[in-house]
CSV table of C-alpha atoms and ligand atoms in Angstrom, one decimal:
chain,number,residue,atom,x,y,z
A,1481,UNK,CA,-22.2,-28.5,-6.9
A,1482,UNK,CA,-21.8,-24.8,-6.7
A,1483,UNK,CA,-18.2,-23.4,-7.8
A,1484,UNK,CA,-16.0,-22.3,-4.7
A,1485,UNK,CA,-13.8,-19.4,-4.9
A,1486,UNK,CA,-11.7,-18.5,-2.1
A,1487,UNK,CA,-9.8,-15.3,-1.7
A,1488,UNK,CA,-6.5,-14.5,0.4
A,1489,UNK,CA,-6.3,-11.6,2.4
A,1490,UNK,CA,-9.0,-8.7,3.1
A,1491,UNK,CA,-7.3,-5.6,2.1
A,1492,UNK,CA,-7.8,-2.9,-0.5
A,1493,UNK,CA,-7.5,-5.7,-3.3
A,1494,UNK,CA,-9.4,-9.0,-2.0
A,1495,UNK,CA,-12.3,-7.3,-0.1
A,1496,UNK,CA,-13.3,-6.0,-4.2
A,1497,UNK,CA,-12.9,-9.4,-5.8
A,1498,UNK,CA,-14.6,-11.3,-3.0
A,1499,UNK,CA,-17.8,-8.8,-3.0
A,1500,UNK,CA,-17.5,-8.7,-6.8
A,1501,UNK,CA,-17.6,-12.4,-7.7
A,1502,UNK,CA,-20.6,-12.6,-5.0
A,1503,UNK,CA,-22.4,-9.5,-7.0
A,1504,UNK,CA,-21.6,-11.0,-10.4
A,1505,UNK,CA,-22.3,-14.3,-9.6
A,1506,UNK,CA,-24.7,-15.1,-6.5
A,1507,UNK,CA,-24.7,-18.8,-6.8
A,1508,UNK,CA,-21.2,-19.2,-6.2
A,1509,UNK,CA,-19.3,-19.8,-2.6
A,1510,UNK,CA,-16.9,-17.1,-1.9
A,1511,UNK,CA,-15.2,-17.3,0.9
A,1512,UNK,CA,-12.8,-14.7,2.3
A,1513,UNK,CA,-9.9,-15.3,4.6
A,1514,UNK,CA,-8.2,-12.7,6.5
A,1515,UNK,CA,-5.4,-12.9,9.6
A,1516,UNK,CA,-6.8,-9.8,11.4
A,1517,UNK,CA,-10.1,-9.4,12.9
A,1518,UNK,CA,-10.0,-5.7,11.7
A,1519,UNK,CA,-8.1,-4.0,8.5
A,1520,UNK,CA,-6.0,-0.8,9.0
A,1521,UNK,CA,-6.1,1.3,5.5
A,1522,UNK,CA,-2.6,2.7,4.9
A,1523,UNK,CA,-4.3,5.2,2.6
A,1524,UNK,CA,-5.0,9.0,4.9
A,1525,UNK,CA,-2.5,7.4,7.9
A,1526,UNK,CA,0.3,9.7,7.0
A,1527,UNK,CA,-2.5,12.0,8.8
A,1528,UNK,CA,-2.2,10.2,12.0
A,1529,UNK,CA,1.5,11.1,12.1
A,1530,UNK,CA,0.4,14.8,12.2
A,1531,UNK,CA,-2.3,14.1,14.4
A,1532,UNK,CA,-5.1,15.5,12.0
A,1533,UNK,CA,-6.8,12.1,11.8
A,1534,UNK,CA,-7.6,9.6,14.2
A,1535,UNK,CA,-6.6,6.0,13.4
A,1536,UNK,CA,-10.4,4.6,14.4
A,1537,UNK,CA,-11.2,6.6,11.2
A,1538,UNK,CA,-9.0,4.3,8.8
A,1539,UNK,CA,-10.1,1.0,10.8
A,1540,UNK,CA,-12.9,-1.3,9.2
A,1541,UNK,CA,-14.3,-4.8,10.2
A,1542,UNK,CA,-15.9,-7.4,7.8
A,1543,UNK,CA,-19.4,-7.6,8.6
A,1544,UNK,CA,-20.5,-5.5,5.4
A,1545,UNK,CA,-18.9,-8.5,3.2
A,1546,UNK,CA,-20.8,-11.3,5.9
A,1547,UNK,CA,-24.2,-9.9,4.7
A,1548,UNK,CA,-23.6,-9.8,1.3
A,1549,UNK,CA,-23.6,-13.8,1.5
A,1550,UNK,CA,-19.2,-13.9,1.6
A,1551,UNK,CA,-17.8,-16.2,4.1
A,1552,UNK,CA,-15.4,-14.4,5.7
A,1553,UNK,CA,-12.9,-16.5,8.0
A,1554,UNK,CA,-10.6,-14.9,10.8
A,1555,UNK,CA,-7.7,-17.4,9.8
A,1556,UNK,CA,-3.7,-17.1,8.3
A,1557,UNK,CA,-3.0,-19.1,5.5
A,1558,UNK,CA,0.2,-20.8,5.7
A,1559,UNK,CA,0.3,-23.7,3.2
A,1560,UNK,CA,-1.0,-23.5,-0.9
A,1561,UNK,CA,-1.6,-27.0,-2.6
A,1562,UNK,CA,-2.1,-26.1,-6.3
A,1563,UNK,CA,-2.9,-29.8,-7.6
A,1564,UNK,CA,-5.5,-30.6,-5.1
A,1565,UNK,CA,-6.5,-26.8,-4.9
A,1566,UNK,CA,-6.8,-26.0,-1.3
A,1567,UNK,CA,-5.3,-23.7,1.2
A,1568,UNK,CA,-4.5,-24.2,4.9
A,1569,UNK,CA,-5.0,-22.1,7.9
A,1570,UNK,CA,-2.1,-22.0,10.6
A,1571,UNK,CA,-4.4,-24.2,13.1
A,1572,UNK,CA,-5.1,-26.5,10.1
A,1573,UNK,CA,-8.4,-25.5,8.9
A,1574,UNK,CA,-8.2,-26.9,5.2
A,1575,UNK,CA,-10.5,-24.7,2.8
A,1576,UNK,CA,-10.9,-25.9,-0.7
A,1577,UNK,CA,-11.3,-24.0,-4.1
A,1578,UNK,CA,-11.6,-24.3,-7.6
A,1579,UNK,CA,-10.1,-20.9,-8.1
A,1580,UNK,CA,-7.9,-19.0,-5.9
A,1581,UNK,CA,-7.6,-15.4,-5.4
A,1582,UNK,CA,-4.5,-14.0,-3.4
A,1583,UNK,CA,-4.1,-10.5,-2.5
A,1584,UNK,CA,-2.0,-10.5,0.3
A,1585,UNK,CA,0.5,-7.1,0.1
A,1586,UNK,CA,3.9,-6.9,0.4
A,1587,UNK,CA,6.8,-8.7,2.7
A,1588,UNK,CA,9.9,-6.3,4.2
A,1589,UNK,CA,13.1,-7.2,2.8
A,1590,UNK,CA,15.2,-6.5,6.3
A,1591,UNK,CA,18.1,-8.0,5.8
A,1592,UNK,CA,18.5,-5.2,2.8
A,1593,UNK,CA,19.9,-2.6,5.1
A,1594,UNK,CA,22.6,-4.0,8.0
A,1595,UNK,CA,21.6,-4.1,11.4
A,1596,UNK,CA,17.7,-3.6,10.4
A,1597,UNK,CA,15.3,-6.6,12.0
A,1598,UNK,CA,11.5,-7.0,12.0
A,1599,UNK,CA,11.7,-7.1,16.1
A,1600,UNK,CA,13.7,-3.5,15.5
A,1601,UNK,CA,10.5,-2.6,13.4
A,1602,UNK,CA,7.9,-3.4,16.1
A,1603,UNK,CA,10.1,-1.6,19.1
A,1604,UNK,CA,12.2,1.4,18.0
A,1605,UNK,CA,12.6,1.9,14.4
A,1606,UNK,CA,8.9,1.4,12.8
A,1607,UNK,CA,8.3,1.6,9.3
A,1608,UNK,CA,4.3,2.5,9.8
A,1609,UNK,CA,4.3,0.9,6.4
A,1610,UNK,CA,1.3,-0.9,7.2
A,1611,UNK,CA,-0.8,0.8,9.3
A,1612,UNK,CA,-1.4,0.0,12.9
A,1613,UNK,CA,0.5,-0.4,15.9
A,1614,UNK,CA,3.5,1.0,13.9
A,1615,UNK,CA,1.5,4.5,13.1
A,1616,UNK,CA,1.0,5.0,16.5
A,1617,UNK,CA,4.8,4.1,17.8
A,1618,UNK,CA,5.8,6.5,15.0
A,1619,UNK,CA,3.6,9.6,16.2
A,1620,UNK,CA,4.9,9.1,19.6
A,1621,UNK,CA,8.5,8.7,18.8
A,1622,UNK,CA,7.8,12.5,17.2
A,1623,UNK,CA,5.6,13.7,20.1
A,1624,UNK,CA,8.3,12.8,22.5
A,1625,UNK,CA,11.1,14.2,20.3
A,1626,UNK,CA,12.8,17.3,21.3
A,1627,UNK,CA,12.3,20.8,19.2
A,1628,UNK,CA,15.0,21.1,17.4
A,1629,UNK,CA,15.3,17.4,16.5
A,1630,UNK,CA,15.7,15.0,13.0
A,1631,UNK,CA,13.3,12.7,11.8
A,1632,UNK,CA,14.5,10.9,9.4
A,1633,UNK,CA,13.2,8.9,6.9
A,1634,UNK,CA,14.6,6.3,4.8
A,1635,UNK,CA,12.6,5.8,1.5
A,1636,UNK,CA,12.9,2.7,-0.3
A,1637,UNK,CA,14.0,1.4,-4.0
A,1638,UNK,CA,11.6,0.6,-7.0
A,1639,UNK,CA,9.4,-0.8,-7.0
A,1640,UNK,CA,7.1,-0.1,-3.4
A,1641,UNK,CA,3.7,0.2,-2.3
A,1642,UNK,CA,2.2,3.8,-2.6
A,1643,UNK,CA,5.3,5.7,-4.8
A,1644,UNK,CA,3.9,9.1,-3.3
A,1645,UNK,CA,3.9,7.6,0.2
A,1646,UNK,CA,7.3,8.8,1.9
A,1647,UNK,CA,7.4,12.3,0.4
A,1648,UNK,CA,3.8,12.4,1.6
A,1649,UNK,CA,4.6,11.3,5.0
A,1650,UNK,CA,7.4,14.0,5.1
A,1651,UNK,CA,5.2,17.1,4.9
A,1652,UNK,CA,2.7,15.9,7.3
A,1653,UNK,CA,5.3,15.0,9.7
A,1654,UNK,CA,6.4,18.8,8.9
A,1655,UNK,CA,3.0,20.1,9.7
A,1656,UNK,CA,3.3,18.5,12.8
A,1657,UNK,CA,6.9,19.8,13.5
A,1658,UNK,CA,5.2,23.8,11.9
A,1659,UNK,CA,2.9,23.9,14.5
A,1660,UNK,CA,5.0,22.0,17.9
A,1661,UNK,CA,8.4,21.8,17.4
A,1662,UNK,CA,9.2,24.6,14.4
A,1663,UNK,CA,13.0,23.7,14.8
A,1664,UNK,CA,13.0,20.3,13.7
A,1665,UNK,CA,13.9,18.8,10.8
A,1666,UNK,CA,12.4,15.9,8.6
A,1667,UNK,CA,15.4,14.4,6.1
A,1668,UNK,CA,14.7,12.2,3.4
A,1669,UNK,CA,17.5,9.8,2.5
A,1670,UNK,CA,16.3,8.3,-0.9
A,1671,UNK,CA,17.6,4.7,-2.6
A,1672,UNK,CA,16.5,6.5,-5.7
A,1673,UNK,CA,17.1,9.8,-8.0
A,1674,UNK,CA,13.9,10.7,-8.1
A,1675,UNK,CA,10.5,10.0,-7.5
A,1676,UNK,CA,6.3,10.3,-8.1
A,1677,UNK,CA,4.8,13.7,-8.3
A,1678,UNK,CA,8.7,15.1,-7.3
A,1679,UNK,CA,8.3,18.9,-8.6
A,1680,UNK,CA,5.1,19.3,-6.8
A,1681,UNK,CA,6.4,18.2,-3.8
A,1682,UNK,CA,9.3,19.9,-3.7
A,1683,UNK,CA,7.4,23.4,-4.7
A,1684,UNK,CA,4.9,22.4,-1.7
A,1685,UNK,CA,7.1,21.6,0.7
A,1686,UNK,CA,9.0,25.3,0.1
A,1687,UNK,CA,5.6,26.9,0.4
A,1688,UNK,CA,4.6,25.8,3.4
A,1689,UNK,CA,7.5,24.5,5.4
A,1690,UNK,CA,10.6,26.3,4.3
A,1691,UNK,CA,14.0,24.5,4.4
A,1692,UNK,CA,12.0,22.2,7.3
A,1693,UNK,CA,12.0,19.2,4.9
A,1694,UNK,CA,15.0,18.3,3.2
A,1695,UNK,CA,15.8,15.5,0.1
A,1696,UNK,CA,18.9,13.4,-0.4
A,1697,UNK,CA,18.8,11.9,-3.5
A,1698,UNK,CA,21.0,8.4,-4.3
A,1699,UNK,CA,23.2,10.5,-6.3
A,1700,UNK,CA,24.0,13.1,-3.3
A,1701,UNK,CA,24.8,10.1,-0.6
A,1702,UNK,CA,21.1,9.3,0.1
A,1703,UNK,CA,21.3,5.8,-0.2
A,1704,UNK,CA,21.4,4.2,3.7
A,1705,UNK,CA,23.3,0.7,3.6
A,1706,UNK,CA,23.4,0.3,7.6
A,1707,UNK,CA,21.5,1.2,10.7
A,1708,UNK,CA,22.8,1.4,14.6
A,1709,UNK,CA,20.1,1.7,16.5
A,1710,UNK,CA,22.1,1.9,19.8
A,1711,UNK,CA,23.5,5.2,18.3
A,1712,UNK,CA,20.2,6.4,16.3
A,1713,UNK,CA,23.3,6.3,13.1
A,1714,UNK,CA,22.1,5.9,9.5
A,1715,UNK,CA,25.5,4.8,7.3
A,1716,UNK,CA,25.2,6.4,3.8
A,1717,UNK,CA,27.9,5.5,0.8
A,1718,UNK,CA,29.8,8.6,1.7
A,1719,UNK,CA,28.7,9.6,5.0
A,1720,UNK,CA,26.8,9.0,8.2
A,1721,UNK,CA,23.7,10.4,9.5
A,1722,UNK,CA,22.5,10.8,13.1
A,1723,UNK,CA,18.8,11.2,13.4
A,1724,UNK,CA,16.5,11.4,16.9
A,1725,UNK,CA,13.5,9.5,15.3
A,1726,UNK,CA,14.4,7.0,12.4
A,1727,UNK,CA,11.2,6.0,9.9
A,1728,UNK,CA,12.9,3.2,8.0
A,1729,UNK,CA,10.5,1.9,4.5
A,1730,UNK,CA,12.7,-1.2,3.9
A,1731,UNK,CA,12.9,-3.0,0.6
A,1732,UNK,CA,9.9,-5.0,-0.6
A,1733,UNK,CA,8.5,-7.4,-2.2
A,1734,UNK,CA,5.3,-9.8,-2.2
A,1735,UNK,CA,4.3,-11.3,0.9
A,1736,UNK,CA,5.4,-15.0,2.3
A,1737,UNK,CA,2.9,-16.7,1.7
A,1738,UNK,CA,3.3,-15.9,-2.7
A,1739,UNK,CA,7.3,-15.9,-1.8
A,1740,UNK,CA,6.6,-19.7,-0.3
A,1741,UNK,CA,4.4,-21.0,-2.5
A,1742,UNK,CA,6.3,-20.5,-5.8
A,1743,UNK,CA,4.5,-17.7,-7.1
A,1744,UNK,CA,7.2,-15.0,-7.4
A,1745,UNK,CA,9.8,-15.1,-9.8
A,1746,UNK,CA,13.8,-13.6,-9.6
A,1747,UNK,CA,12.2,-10.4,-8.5
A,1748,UNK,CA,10.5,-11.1,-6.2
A,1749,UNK,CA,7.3,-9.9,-7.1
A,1750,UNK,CA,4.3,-12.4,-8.3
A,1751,UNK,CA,4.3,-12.7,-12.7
A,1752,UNK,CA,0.8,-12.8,-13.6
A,1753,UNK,CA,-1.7,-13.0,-17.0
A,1754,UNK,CA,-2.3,-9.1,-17.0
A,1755,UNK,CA,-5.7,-9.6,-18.2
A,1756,UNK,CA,-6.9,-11.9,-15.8
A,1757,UNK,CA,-4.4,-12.0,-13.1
A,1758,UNK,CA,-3.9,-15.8,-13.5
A,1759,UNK,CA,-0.1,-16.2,-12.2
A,1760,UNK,CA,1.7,-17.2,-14.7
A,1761,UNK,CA,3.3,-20.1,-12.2
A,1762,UNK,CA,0.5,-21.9,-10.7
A,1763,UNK,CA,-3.1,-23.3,-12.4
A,1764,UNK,CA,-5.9,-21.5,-11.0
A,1765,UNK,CA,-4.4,-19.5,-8.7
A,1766,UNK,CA,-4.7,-15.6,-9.4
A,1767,UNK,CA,-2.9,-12.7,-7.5
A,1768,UNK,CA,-4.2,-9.5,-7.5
A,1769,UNK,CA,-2.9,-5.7,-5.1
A,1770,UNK,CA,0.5,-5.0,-4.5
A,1771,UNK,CA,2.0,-8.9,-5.1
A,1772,UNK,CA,1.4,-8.4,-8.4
A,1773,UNK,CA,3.6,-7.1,-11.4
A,1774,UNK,CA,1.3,-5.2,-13.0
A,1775,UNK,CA,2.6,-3.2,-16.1
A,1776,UNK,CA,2.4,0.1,-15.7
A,1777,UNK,CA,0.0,0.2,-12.7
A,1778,UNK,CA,1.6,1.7,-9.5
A,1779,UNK,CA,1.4,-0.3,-6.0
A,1780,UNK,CA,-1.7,1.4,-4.7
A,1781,UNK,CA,-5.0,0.6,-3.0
A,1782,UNK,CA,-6.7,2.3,-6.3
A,1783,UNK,CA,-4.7,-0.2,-8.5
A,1784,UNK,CA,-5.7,-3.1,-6.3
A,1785,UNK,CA,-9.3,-1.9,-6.4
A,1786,UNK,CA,-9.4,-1.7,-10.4
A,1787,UNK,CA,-7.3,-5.0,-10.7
A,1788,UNK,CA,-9.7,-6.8,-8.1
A,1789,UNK,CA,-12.9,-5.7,-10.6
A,1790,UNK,CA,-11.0,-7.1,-13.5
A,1791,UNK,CA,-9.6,-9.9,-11.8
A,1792,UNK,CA,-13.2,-11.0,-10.4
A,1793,UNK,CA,-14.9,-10.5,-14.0
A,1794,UNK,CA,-12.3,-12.4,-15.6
A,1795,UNK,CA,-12.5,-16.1,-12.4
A,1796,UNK,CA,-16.5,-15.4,-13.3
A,1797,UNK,CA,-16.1,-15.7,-16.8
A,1798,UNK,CA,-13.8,-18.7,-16.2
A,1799,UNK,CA,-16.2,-20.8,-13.9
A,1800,UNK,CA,-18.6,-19.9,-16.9
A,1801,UNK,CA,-16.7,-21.3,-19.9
A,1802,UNK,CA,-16.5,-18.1,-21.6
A,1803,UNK,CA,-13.7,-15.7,-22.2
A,1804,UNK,CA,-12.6,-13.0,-20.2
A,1805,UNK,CA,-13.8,-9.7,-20.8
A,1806,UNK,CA,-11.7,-6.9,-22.4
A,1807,UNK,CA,-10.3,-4.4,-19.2
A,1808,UNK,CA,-9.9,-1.2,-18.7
A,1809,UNK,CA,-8.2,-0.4,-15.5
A,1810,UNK,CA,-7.5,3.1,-13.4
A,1811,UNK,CA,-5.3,4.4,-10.6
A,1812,UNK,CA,-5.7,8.1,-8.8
A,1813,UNK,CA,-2.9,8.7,-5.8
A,1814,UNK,CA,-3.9,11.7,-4.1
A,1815,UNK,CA,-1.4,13.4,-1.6
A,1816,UNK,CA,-2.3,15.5,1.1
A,1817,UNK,CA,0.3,18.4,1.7
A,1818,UNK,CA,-1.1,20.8,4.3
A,1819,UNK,CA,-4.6,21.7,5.0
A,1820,UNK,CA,-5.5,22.8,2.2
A,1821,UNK,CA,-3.3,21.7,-0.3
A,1822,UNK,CA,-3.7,18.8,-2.7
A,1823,UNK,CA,-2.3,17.0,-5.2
A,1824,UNK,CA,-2.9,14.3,-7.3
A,1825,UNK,CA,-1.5,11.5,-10.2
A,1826,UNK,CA,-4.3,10.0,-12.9
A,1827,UNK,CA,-4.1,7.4,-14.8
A,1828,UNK,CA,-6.2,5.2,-16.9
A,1829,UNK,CA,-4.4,2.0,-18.4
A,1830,UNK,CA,-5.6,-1.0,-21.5
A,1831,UNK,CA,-3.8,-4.1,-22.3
A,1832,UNK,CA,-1.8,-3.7,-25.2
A,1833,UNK,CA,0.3,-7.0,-26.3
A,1834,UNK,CA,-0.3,-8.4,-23.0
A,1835,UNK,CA,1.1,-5.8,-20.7
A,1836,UNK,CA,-1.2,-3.1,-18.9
A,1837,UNK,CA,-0.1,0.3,-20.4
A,1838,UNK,CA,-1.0,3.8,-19.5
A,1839,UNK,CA,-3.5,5.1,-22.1
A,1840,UNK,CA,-1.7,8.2,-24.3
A,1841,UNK,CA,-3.4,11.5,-23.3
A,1842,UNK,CA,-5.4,10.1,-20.3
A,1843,UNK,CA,-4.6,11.2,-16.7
A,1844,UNK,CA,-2.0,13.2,-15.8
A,1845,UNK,CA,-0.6,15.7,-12.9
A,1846,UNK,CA,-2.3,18.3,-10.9
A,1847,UNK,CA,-0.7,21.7,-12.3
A,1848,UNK,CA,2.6,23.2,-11.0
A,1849,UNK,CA,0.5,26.2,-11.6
A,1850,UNK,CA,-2.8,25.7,-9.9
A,1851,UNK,CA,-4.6,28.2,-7.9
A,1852,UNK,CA,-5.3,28.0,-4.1
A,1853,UNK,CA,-8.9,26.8,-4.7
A,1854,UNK,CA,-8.1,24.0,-7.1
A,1855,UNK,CA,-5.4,22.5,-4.2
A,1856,UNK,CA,-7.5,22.7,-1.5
A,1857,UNK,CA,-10.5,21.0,-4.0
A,1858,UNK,CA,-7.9,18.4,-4.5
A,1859,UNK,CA,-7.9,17.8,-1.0
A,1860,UNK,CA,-11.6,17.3,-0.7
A,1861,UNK,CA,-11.0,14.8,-3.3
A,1862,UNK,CA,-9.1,12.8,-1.6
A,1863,UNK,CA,-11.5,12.8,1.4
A,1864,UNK,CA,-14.2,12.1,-1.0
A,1865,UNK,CA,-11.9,9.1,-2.5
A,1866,UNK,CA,-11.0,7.7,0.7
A,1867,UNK,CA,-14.8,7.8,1.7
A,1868,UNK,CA,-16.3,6.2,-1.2
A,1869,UNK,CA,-13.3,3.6,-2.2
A,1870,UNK,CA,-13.3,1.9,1.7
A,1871,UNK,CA,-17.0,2.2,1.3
A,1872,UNK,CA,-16.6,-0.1,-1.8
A,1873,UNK,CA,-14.4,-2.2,0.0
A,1874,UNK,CA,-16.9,-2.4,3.4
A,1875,UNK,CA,-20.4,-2.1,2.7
B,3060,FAD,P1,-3.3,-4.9,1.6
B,3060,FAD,O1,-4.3,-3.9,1.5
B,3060,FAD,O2,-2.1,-4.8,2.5
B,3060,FAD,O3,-4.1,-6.2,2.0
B,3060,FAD,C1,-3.5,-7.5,2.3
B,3060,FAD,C2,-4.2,-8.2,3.3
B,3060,FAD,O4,-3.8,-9.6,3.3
B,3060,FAD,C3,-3.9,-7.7,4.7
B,3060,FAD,O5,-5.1,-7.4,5.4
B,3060,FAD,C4,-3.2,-8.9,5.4
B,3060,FAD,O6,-3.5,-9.0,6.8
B,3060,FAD,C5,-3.7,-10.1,4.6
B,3060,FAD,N1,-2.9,-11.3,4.5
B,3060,FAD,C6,-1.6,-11.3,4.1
B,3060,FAD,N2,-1.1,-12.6,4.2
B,3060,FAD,C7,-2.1,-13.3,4.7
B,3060,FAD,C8,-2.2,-14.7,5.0
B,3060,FAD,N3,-1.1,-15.5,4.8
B,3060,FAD,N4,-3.3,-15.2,5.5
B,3060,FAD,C9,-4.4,-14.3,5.8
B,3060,FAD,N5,-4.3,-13.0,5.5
B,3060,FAD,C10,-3.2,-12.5,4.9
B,3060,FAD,N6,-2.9,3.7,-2.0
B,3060,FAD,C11,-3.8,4.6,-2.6
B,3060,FAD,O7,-4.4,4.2,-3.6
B,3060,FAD,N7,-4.0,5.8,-2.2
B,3060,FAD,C12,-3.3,6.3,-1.1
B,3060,FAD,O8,-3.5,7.5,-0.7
B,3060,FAD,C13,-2.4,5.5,-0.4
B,3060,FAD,N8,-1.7,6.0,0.6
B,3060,FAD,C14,-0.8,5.1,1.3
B,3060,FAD,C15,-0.1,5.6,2.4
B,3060,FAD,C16,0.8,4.9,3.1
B,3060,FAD,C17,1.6,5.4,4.2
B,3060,FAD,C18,1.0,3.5,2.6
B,3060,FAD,C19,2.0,2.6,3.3
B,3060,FAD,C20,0.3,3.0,1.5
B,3060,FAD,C21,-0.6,3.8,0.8
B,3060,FAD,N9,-1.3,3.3,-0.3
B,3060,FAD,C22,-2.2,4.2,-0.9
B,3060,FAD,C23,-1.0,2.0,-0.8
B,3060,FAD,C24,-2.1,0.9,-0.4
B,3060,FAD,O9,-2.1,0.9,1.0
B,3060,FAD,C25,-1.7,-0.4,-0.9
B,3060,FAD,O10,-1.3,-0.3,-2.3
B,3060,FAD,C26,-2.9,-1.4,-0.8
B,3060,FAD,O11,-3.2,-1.6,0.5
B,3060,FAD,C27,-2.6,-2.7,-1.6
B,3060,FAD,O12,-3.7,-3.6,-1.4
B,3060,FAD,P2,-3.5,-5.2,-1.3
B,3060,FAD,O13,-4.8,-5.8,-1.3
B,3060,FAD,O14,-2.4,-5.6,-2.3
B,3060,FAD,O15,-2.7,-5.3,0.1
C-alpha cells in the first residue's frame, strides 16, 4: 500500500510540506487537515489596522492544494496516538499515518498577565495576533477612538511569532492616527529591552510620525503584570497606565494540541531533530512553523516556509529508506513603515552540530543609511514577497 502522510494545520508551514511531499513524491497519500474553511495570513494585516489593505486580500481557501491530488479535510484534531499512528477529529473522524506532520502555530499564555482571558480577547481587548475577526475589532476600536486618544500596545516576551510584528503594528496604527486623529498616541509597553530591527524603527518612526509613537522598555517600567478592563488600566512594576484602546500580544507558546500531546518540553515550545523536524518526544511525528524550536530561525511565516521544504524532503527521504538531505534554510521579515518606506532582516541559516545557525556574512539589515528609493524598493519587496510566498502556499 501507498505510504500515508498526514499534515496538521494549513497555515504558512503545513500548506508547504503538504504540496511538497505531493510534488516530491506523487504516489504517496497526503492528506491535509485544517479547523477553518479559509486561512487568514498574519503577514501585511498590520495594513488592515491602517486601513491601506483590505482583509479579503490576506484570505485564501484550499482548493489550489485539492487539485494538486492533497486531501484536504475541514476538521480539528483533538487527540494524537503515537503507537498506533493516527489522529482524531473533534466529531471523531480517525485518520491514520505513517508519518505525521504538525504545524499548528502558537497558543496564548492568558493567565500570564492578571485579569487577561481569551473571552476578553474575542470582545474588548483583542490581540489581532492571528488574523481575523480580531484585526477587524482592532481597526474599529481605533476608528471609534477619540482624537487625542492612547492605543496602547502590550508587546510580549521572547520568544513570539513575528519579532518585528508589534513595532510594525505601531507605525501603521500611527499612519492611521497621521492622517485621522493627529493627536493620538500609540504607546508601546515592552516585556523586553529591546527588540528586531530596533534602530530602524525608532529612526522611522521619528521621521514620519514625530513623538506620535512612543517605547517603554522593561527597564523603564514597560513590563504590564495586570489588566482592568472595566477601567481600560494597564498595571506596570512601577506605575499604571490608562489607555482608550488596549492591543494586548500575550505570552506564547505552541498550540494545544503539541502542549496535549507531549510534544513540548519545560518551555513550552515543541524540541525537534533540526534537520528533519522529527520531535525529539514522539516516533514519527514531526513539527514544523512556529511550534517548533528552531535554532536560530525566528517565528515567521518565511521560517515555516523554509522549514516545511526541509521538513517534507527529509519524511520523503524517510518513507524511501534513504537519508535526509543536507538543508539549507532562509528567513526574510519585511516591515512596512509608511508608504513608502521599507525595511527588512535576511538571513540564511545551516546545521552546524545539530542546531540551525545563521550563516556568518549572509543576510543582514536594511541600512540606517539608505536612500528614499532603496525604502520605498523595500516596500515593493515585501508586496512582491507576500505575492509570491502565499502563492506557494495556494496554488
Ligand atoms: P499558522 O500559519 O498559524 O498555521 C497554523 C494552522 O494550524 C492554522 O490555520 C490553524 O487553524 C491550524 N490548526 C491549529 N491547531 C489545529 C488543530 N488542532 N486542528 C486543525 N487545525 C489546526 N511572518 C513573516 O514571515 N513575514 C511577515 O511579514 C509577518 N508578519 C506578521 C504580522 C503579524 C501581525 C503577525 C501576528 C505575524 C506575522 N508573521 C510574519 C508571522 C507568521 O504569521 C507566522 O510565523 C506563521 O503564520 C507561522 O506559520 P505556522 O504554520 O507555524 O502557523
Amino acid at each position: 500500500p501507498k505510504a500515508r502522510v498526514v499534515v496538521v494545520g494549513g497555515g504558512y508551514g503545513g500548506a508547504i510540506a503538504a504540496k511538497y511531499l505531493k510534488l516530491a513524491e506523487p504516489d504517496l497519500r497526503v492528506t491535509l487537515i485544517e479547523r477553518n474553511p479559509v486561512y487568514v495570513s498574519c503577514p501585511l494585516s498590520n495594513e488592515v489596522l491602517s486601513g491601506e489593505r483590505d482583509i479579503d486580500s490576506l484570505t485564501f481557501d484550499y482548493r489550489g492544494l485539492s487539485r494538486r491530488g492533497i486531501a484536504v479535510m475541514g476538521d480539528e484534531i483533538v487527540e494524537i496516538d503515537p503507537e498506533q499512528r493516527f489522529v482524531r477529529g473533534a466529531g471523531g473522524a480517525r485518520y491514520n499515518y505513517d508519518k505525521l506532520i504538525l504545524s499548528p502555530g502558537v497558543a496564548f499564555d492568558f493567565a500570564a498577565i492578571d485579569g487577561m482571558s481569551a473571552a476578553l480577547a474575542d470582545s474588548t481587548i483583542p490581540h489581532a495576533w492571528k488574523a481575523g475577526p480580531q484585526t477587524l475589532l482592532l481597526r474599529r476600536q481605533l476608528e471609534a477612538m477619540p482624537d487625542g486618544g492612547v492605543c496602547a500596545i502590550v508587546a510580549p516576551p521572547n520568544p513570539f511569532r513575528c519579532p518585528p510584528g508589534p513595532y510594525e503594528r505601531a507605525a501603521q496604527i500611527a499612519l492611521y492616527f497621521s492622517h485621522h486623529k493627529p493627536k493620538s498616541k500609540v504607546m508601546i509597553y515592552d516585556a523586553k529591552d529591546a527588540f528586531s530591527k530596533q534602530g530602524l524603527f525608532q529612526a522611522g518612526w521619528k521621521e514620519h510620525y514625530g513623538d506620535m509613537v512612543e517605547w517603554v522598555p522593561a527597564a523603564g517600567g514597560g513590563s504590564i503584570e495586570a489588566i482592568d478592563p472595566d477601567t481600560m488600566t494597564l498595571t506596570g512594576l512601577v506605575e499604571d497606565f490608562r489607555a482608550d484602546v488596549i492591543n494586548l500580544i500575550p505570552h506564547q507558546r505552541a498550540a494545544q494540541l503539541a502542549v496535549d500531546n507531549g510534544l513540548t518540553d519545560a518551555s513550552g515550545w515543541c524540541p525537534v531533530d533540526q534537520q528533519t523536524f522529527a520531535s525529539t518526544l514522539q516516533p514519527d511525528i514531526h513539527v514544523i512553523g512556529d511550534a517548533a524550536i528552531a535554532g536560530a530561525m525566528p517565528k515567521s511565516g518565511y521560517s515555516a516556509n523554509s522549514q516545511g521544504k526541509v521538513c517534507a524532503m527529509a519524511v520523503a527521504a524517510a518513507i524511501n529508506g534513504e537519508s535526509p538531505p543536507a538543508p539549507s534554510y532562509v528567513n526574510t521579515c519585511y516591515s512596512i513603515l509608511a508608504p513608502g518606506h521599507g525595511i527588512s532582516v535576511a538571513g540564511v541559516y545551516e546545521l552546524k552540530d545539530g542546531e540551525i545557525v545563521s550563516v556568518p556574512g549572509a543576510g543582514g539589515l536594511s541600512s540606517p543609511d539608505a536612500d528614499a528609493r532603496t525604502r520605498a524598493v523595500e516596500v515593493q519587496f515585501a508586496l512582491d514577497w507576500y505575492r509570491n510566498i502565499t502563492a506557494d502556499m495556494f496554488t
